[in-house]
Amino acid sequence: MIGRLTGVLLEKQPPHIILDVQGVGYELDAPMSTFYKLPALGQSVTLHTHMVVREDAQLLYAFGEKRERELFRELIRLNGVGPKLALALMSGLEVDELIRAVQAQDTSALVRVPGVGKKTAERLLIELRDRFKAWEALPGAFKPLAGEGGNAVPVSQSSDAVSALIALGYKPQEASRAVAAIEEDGMSSEELIRRALKGIV
């Protein structure tokens, strides 16, 4: 299994990343919580990974730090939660928001995520409650991604932000409306996605 990769960031089009590791380009999918903190293209970054082997594909998922990856692994252990929904949950909610929702058994935060209705949210919160006993004191432990590259830079226009939201499971019209409602000149796609996700209810 591949547990960690260090290389040069070649492409980042949410939720997809291509990382050049000594001449080999690895394709990875990452939650927006990791995307927001990636360095600029052409700079080095270390990502923790989780590999999923399916009959028709081998997929790599990337995370800025180990605790994010552990959260992802907890989520995909739940009944009915696959990697795509786990990424959507981690993209639509900050990690501490998800932990607080579990502690309070608050469904309102989860139902904003595509593919999660009220009954599904209630079931997930109940299942996560016991699993998160060890996580209850950890919201502040999720540190920003340490990279040598500084702040993220704009990588695309609003169309890429819309594409990223669609890839996370939102309907095309819903994604377009969300981005159009908050778009401003000079905003990066990461910032567009962050604000759009906050605005989708």
C-alpha atoms as a printed R data frame, in Angstrom:
    type eleno elety resid chain resno       x      y       z
1   ATOM     1    CA   MET     A     1   0.000  0.000   0.000
2   ATOM     2    CA   ILE     A     2   1.087  3.592  -0.633
3   ATOM     3    CA   GLY     A     3   0.898  5.563   2.605
4   ATOM     4    CA   ARG     A     4   2.732  8.809   1.822
5   ATOM     5    CA   LEU     A     5   4.043 10.658  -1.201
6   ATOM     6    CA   THR     A     6   6.454 13.585  -1.465
7   ATOM     7    CA   GLY     A     7   6.805 15.279  -4.807
8   ATOM     8    CA   VAL     A     8   6.243 18.311  -6.995
9   ATOM     9    CA   LEU     A     9   2.693 19.535  -7.490
10  ATOM    10    CA   LEU     A    10   2.003 19.457 -11.250
11  ATOM    11    CA   GLU     A    11  -1.752 19.950 -11.462
12  ATOM    12    CA   LYS     A    12  -4.572 20.791  -9.091
13  ATOM    13    CA   GLN     A    13  -8.109 20.891 -10.372
14  ATOM    14    CA   PRO     A    14 -10.441 20.146  -7.454
15  ATOM    15    CA   PRO     A    15 -10.812 17.458  -6.358
16  ATOM    16    CA   HIS     A    16  -7.963 16.046  -8.509
17  ATOM    17    CA   ILE     A    17  -4.196 16.411  -8.016
18  ATOM    18    CA   ILE     A    18  -1.211 15.197 -10.034
19  ATOM    19    CA   LEU     A    19   1.982 14.821  -8.025
20  ATOM    20    CA   ASP     A    20   5.336 14.196  -9.735
21  ATOM    21    CA   VAL     A    21   7.353 11.792  -7.589
22  ATOM    22    CA   GLN     A    22  10.784 11.282  -9.198
23  ATOM    23    CA   GLY     A    23   9.325 11.347 -12.696
24  ATOM    24    CA   VAL     A    24   6.169  9.346 -11.951
25  ATOM    25    CA   GLY     A    25   2.919 11.304 -12.018
26  ATOM    26    CA   TYR     A    26   0.479 10.107  -9.353
27  ATOM    27    CA   GLU     A    27  -3.201 11.003  -9.771
28  ATOM    28    CA   LEU     A    28  -4.911 11.658  -6.449
29  ATOM    29    CA   ASP     A    29  -8.263 12.894  -5.195
30  ATOM    30    CA   ALA     A    30  -8.319 15.137  -2.122
31  ATOM    31    CA   PRO     A    31 -10.980 16.789   0.035
32  ATOM    32    CA   MET     A    32 -11.220 20.554  -0.154
33  ATOM    33    CA   SER     A    33  -9.845 20.783   3.394
34  ATOM    34    CA   THR     A    34  -6.524 19.616   1.920
35  ATOM    35    CA   PHE     A    35  -6.901 21.572  -1.325
36  ATOM    36    CA   TYR     A    36  -7.214 24.917   0.440
37  ATOM    37    CA   LYS     A    37  -3.736 24.523   1.903
38  ATOM    38    CA   LEU     A    38  -1.787 23.170  -1.055
39  ATOM    39    CA   PRO     A    39   1.295 25.103  -2.175
40  ATOM    40    CA   ALA     A    40   1.644 26.704  -5.596
41  ATOM    41    CA   LEU     A    41   2.143 24.586  -8.699
42  ATOM    42    CA   GLY     A    42   5.741 23.491  -9.198
43  ATOM    43    CA   GLN     A    43   6.508 23.345  -5.489
44  ATOM    44    CA   SER     A    44   7.103 20.380  -3.218
45  ATOM    45    CA   VAL     A    45   4.512 18.926  -0.874
46  ATOM    46    CA   THR     A    46   4.109 15.802   1.260
47  ATOM    47    CA   LEU     A    47   0.707 14.127   1.301
48  ATOM    48    CA   HIS     A    48  -0.594 11.203   3.323
49  ATOM    49    CA   THR     A    49  -2.496  8.755   1.156
50  ATOM    50    CA   HIS     A    50  -5.109  6.029   1.298
51  ATOM    51    CA   MET     A    51  -5.318  3.517  -1.540
52  ATOM    52    CA   VAL     A    52  -8.561  1.887  -2.653
53  ATOM    53    CA   VAL     A    53  -8.309 -1.156  -4.912
54  ATOM    54    CA   ARG     A    54 -11.443 -1.985  -6.859
55  ATOM    55    CA   GLU     A    55 -12.131 -4.504  -9.566
56  ATOM    56    CA   ASP     A    56 -12.044 -1.781 -12.208
57  ATOM    57    CA   ALA     A    57  -9.638  0.772 -10.701
58  ATOM    58    CA   GLN     A    58  -6.901  1.569  -8.200
59  ATOM    59    CA   LEU     A    59  -7.550  4.938  -6.572
60  ATOM    60    CA   LEU     A    60  -5.372  7.127  -4.363
61  ATOM    61    CA   TYR     A    61  -6.795  9.672  -1.935
62  ATOM    62    CA   ALA     A    62  -4.557 12.409  -0.509
63  ATOM    63    CA   PHE     A    63  -4.648 14.286   2.782
64  ATOM    64    CA   GLY     A    64  -2.597 17.100   4.230
65  ATOM    65    CA   GLU     A    65  -1.999 15.314   7.505
66  ATOM    66    CA   LYS     A    66  -2.465 11.942   9.146
67  ATOM    67    CA   ARG     A    67  -5.480 12.842  11.254
68  ATOM    68    CA   GLU     A    68  -7.408 13.871   8.151
69  ATOM    69    CA   ARG     A    69  -6.634 10.491   6.642
70  ATOM    70    CA   GLU     A    70  -7.764  8.753   9.830
71  ATOM    71    CA   LEU     A    71 -11.045 10.666   9.694
72  ATOM    72    CA   PHE     A    72 -11.513  9.565   6.073
73  ATOM    73    CA   ARG     A    73 -10.862  5.957   7.108
74  ATOM    74    CA   GLU     A    74 -13.407  6.212   9.906
75  ATOM    75    CA   LEU     A    75 -16.002  7.555   7.489
76  ATOM    76    CA   ILE     A    76 -15.562  4.867   4.837
77  ATOM    77    CA   ARG     A    77 -15.982  2.181   7.509
78  ATOM    78    CA   LEU     A    78 -19.561  3.337   7.989
79  ATOM    79    CA   ASN     A    79 -22.378  1.472   6.278
80  ATOM    80    CA   GLY     A    80 -23.253  3.153   2.984
81  ATOM    81    CA   VAL     A    81 -20.338  5.614   2.984
82  ATOM    82    CA   GLY     A    82 -17.889  5.218   0.118
83  ATOM    83    CA   PRO     A    83 -14.819  7.325  -0.680
84  ATOM    84    CA   LYS     A    84 -16.810  9.819  -2.785
85  ATOM    85    CA   LEU     A    85 -19.282 10.588  -0.007
86  ATOM    86    CA   ALA     A    86 -16.476 10.721   2.562
87  ATOM    87    CA   LEU     A    87 -14.663 13.337   0.431
88  ATOM    88    CA   ALA     A    88 -17.909 15.292   0.066
89  ATOM    89    CA   LEU     A    89 -18.422 15.285   3.835
90  ATOM    90    CA   MET     A    90 -14.854 16.456   4.438
91  ATOM    91    CA   SER     A    91 -15.195 19.106   1.730
92  ATOM    92    CA   GLY     A    92 -18.564 20.477   2.826
93  ATOM    93    CA   LEU     A    93 -17.604 20.665   6.487
94  ATOM    94    CA   GLU     A    94 -14.463 21.682   8.296
95  ATOM    95    CA   VAL     A    95 -13.152 18.827  10.418
96  ATOM    96    CA   ASP     A    96 -14.001 20.566  13.683
97  ATOM    97    CA   GLU     A    97 -17.508 21.309  12.349
98  ATOM    98    CA   LEU     A    98 -18.040 17.617  11.631
99  ATOM    99    CA   ILE     A    99 -16.788 16.647  15.088
100 ATOM   100    CA   ARG     A   100 -19.075 19.228  16.728
101 ATOM   101    CA   ALA     A   101 -22.037 17.959  14.673
102 ATOM   102    CA   VAL     A   102 -21.335 14.434  15.925
103 ATOM   103    CA   GLN     A   103 -21.007 15.594  19.527
104 ATOM   104    CA   ALA     A   104 -24.280 17.530  19.331
105 ATOM   105    CA   GLN     A   105 -26.012 14.965  17.054
106 ATOM   106    CA   ASP     A   106 -26.873 17.928  14.796
107 ATOM   107    CA   THR     A   107 -28.222 16.767  11.415
108 ATOM   108    CA   SER     A   108 -28.496 20.264   9.909
109 ATOM   109    CA   ALA     A   109 -24.786 20.434   9.063
110 ATOM   110    CA   LEU     A   110 -24.729 17.059   7.311
111 ATOM   111    CA   VAL     A   111 -27.825 17.498   5.164
112 ATOM   112    CA   ARG     A   112 -26.044 20.277   3.230
113 ATOM   113    CA   VAL     A   113 -23.796 17.616   1.718
114 ATOM   114    CA   PRO     A   114 -25.020 16.056  -1.563
115 ATOM   115    CA   GLY     A   115 -26.263 12.524  -1.073
116 ATOM   116    CA   VAL     A   116 -27.071 13.017   2.619
117 ATOM   117    CA   GLY     A   117 -30.748 13.303   3.545
118 ATOM   118    CA   LYS     A   118 -32.116 13.724   7.050
119 ATOM   119    CA   LYS     A   119 -32.469  9.983   7.743
120 ATOM   120    CA   THR     A   120 -28.982  9.280   6.407
121 ATOM   121    CA   ALA     A   121 -27.573 12.136   8.498
122 ATOM   122    CA   GLU     A   122 -29.244 10.773  11.638
123 ATOM   123    CA   ARG     A   123 -27.833  7.294  11.000
124 ATOM   124    CA   LEU     A   124 -24.319  8.604  10.304
125 ATOM   125    CA   LEU     A   125 -24.299 10.717  13.448
126 ATOM   126    CA   ILE     A   126 -25.349  7.772  15.604
127 ATOM   127    CA   GLU     A   127 -22.698  5.512  14.076
128 ATOM   128    CA   LEU     A   128 -20.007  8.187  14.335
129 ATOM   129    CA   ARG     A   129 -20.802  9.054  17.954
130 ATOM   130    CA   ASP     A   130 -19.107  5.965  19.380
131 ATOM   131    CA   ARG     A   131 -16.255  6.065  16.864
132 ATOM   132    CA   PHE     A   132 -15.490  9.683  17.728
133 ATOM   133    CA   LYS     A   133 -15.083  9.194  21.473
134 ATOM   134    CA   ALA     A   134 -11.325  9.431  21.019
135 ATOM   135    CA   TRP     A   135 -11.673 12.461  18.736
136 ATOM   136    CA   GLU     A   136 -13.723 14.667  21.023
137 ATOM   137    CA   ALA     A   137 -10.807 16.808  22.189
138 ATOM   138    CA   LEU     A   138  -9.145 17.029  18.807
139 ATOM   139    CA   PRO     A   139 -10.675 19.881  16.731
140 ATOM   140    CA   GLY     A   140  -7.661 22.083  17.450
141 ATOM   141    CA   ALA     A   141  -5.271 19.285  16.552
142 ATOM   142    CA   PHE     A   142  -5.992 19.537  12.845
143 ATOM   143    CA   LYS     A   143  -3.126 21.778  11.836
144 ATOM   144    CA   PRO     A   144  -2.741 23.504   8.435
145 ATOM   145    CA   LEU     A   145  -0.834 21.618   5.773
146 ATOM   146    CA   ALA     A   146   2.862 22.372   6.128
147 ATOM   147    CA   GLY     A   147   4.239 23.077   2.680
148 ATOM   148    CA   GLU     A   148   7.240 24.903   1.375
149 ATOM   149    CA   GLY     A   149   5.135 26.673  -1.170
150 ATOM   150    CA   GLY     A   150   3.313 29.382   0.731
151 ATOM   151    CA   ASN     A   151  -0.219 30.364  -0.197
152 ATOM   152    CA   ALA     A   152  -2.311 28.800  -2.905
153 ATOM   153    CA   VAL     A   153  -2.578 30.727  -6.147
154 ATOM   154    CA   PRO     A   154  -5.447 31.019  -8.612
155 ATOM   155    CA   VAL     A   155  -5.454 27.996 -10.890
156 ATOM   156    CA   SER     A   156  -8.671 28.415 -12.837
157 ATOM   157    CA   GLN     A   157 -11.779 30.421 -13.511
158 ATOM   158    CA   SER     A   158 -15.249 29.908 -12.108
159 ATOM   159    CA   SER     A   159 -15.932 27.073 -14.555
160 ATOM   160    CA   ASP     A   160 -13.341 24.954 -12.760
161 ATOM   161    CA   ALA     A   161 -14.980 25.719  -9.424
162 ATOM   162    CA   VAL     A   162 -18.319 24.608 -10.861
163 ATOM   163    CA   SER     A   163 -16.720 21.418 -12.190
164 ATOM   164    CA   ALA     A   164 -15.243 20.702  -8.769
165 ATOM   165    CA   LEU     A   165 -18.625 21.087  -7.072
166 ATOM   166    CA   ILE     A   166 -20.194 18.748  -9.620
167 ATOM   167    CA   ALA     A   167 -17.416 16.225  -8.968
168 ATOM   168    CA   LEU     A   168 -18.261 16.461  -5.268
169 ATOM   169    CA   GLY     A   169 -21.850 15.459  -6.057
170 ATOM   170    CA   TYR     A   170 -23.759 18.706  -6.509
171 ATOM   171    CA   LYS     A   171 -26.171 19.133  -9.408
172 ATOM   172    CA   PRO     A   172 -24.829 21.289 -12.292
173 ATOM   173    CA   GLN     A   173 -27.457 24.019 -11.894
174 ATOM   174    CA   GLU     A   174 -26.976 24.100  -8.138
175 ATOM   175    CA   ALA     A   175 -23.195 24.356  -8.552
176 ATOM   176    CA   SER     A   176 -23.471 27.121 -11.146
177 ATOM   177    CA   ARG     A   177 -25.841 29.175  -8.999
178 ATOM   178    CA   ALA     A   178 -23.665 28.769  -5.912
179 ATOM   179    CA   VAL     A   179 -20.521 29.970  -7.695
180 ATOM   180    CA   ALA     A   180 -22.274 32.824  -9.509
181 ATOM   181    CA   ALA     A   181 -23.698 34.098  -6.217
182 ATOM   182    CA   ILE     A   182 -20.295 34.678  -4.631
183 ATOM   183    CA   GLU     A   183 -17.901 35.156  -7.552
184 ATOM   184    CA   GLU     A   184 -15.588 38.165  -7.397
185 ATOM   185    CA   ASP     A   185 -12.689 39.209  -9.597
186 ATOM   186    CA   GLY     A   186  -9.349 37.775  -8.556
187 ATOM   187    CA   MET     A   187 -10.707 34.913  -6.477
188 ATOM   188    CA   SER     A   188  -8.978 31.550  -6.812
189 ATOM   189    CA   SER     A   189 -11.006 28.450  -7.562
190 ATOM   190    CA   GLU     A   190 -10.243 27.163  -4.063
191 ATOM   191    CA   GLU     A   191 -11.748 30.279  -2.485
192 ATOM   192    CA   LEU     A   192 -14.751 30.105  -4.824
193 ATOM   193    CA   ILE     A   193 -15.355 26.492  -3.819
194 ATOM   194    CA   ARG     A   194 -14.918 27.239  -0.116
195 ATOM   195    CA   ARG     A   195 -17.468 30.065  -0.208
196 ATOM   196    CA   ALA     A   196 -19.867 28.171  -2.473
197 ATOM   197    CA   LEU     A   197 -19.852 25.165  -0.152
198 ATOM   198    CA   LYS     A   198 -20.649 27.434   2.785
199 ATOM   199    CA   GLY     A   199 -23.538 28.955   0.831
200 ATOM   200    CA   ILE     A   200 -25.192 25.731  -0.313
201 ATOM   201    CA   VAL     A   201 -27.945 24.605   2.005
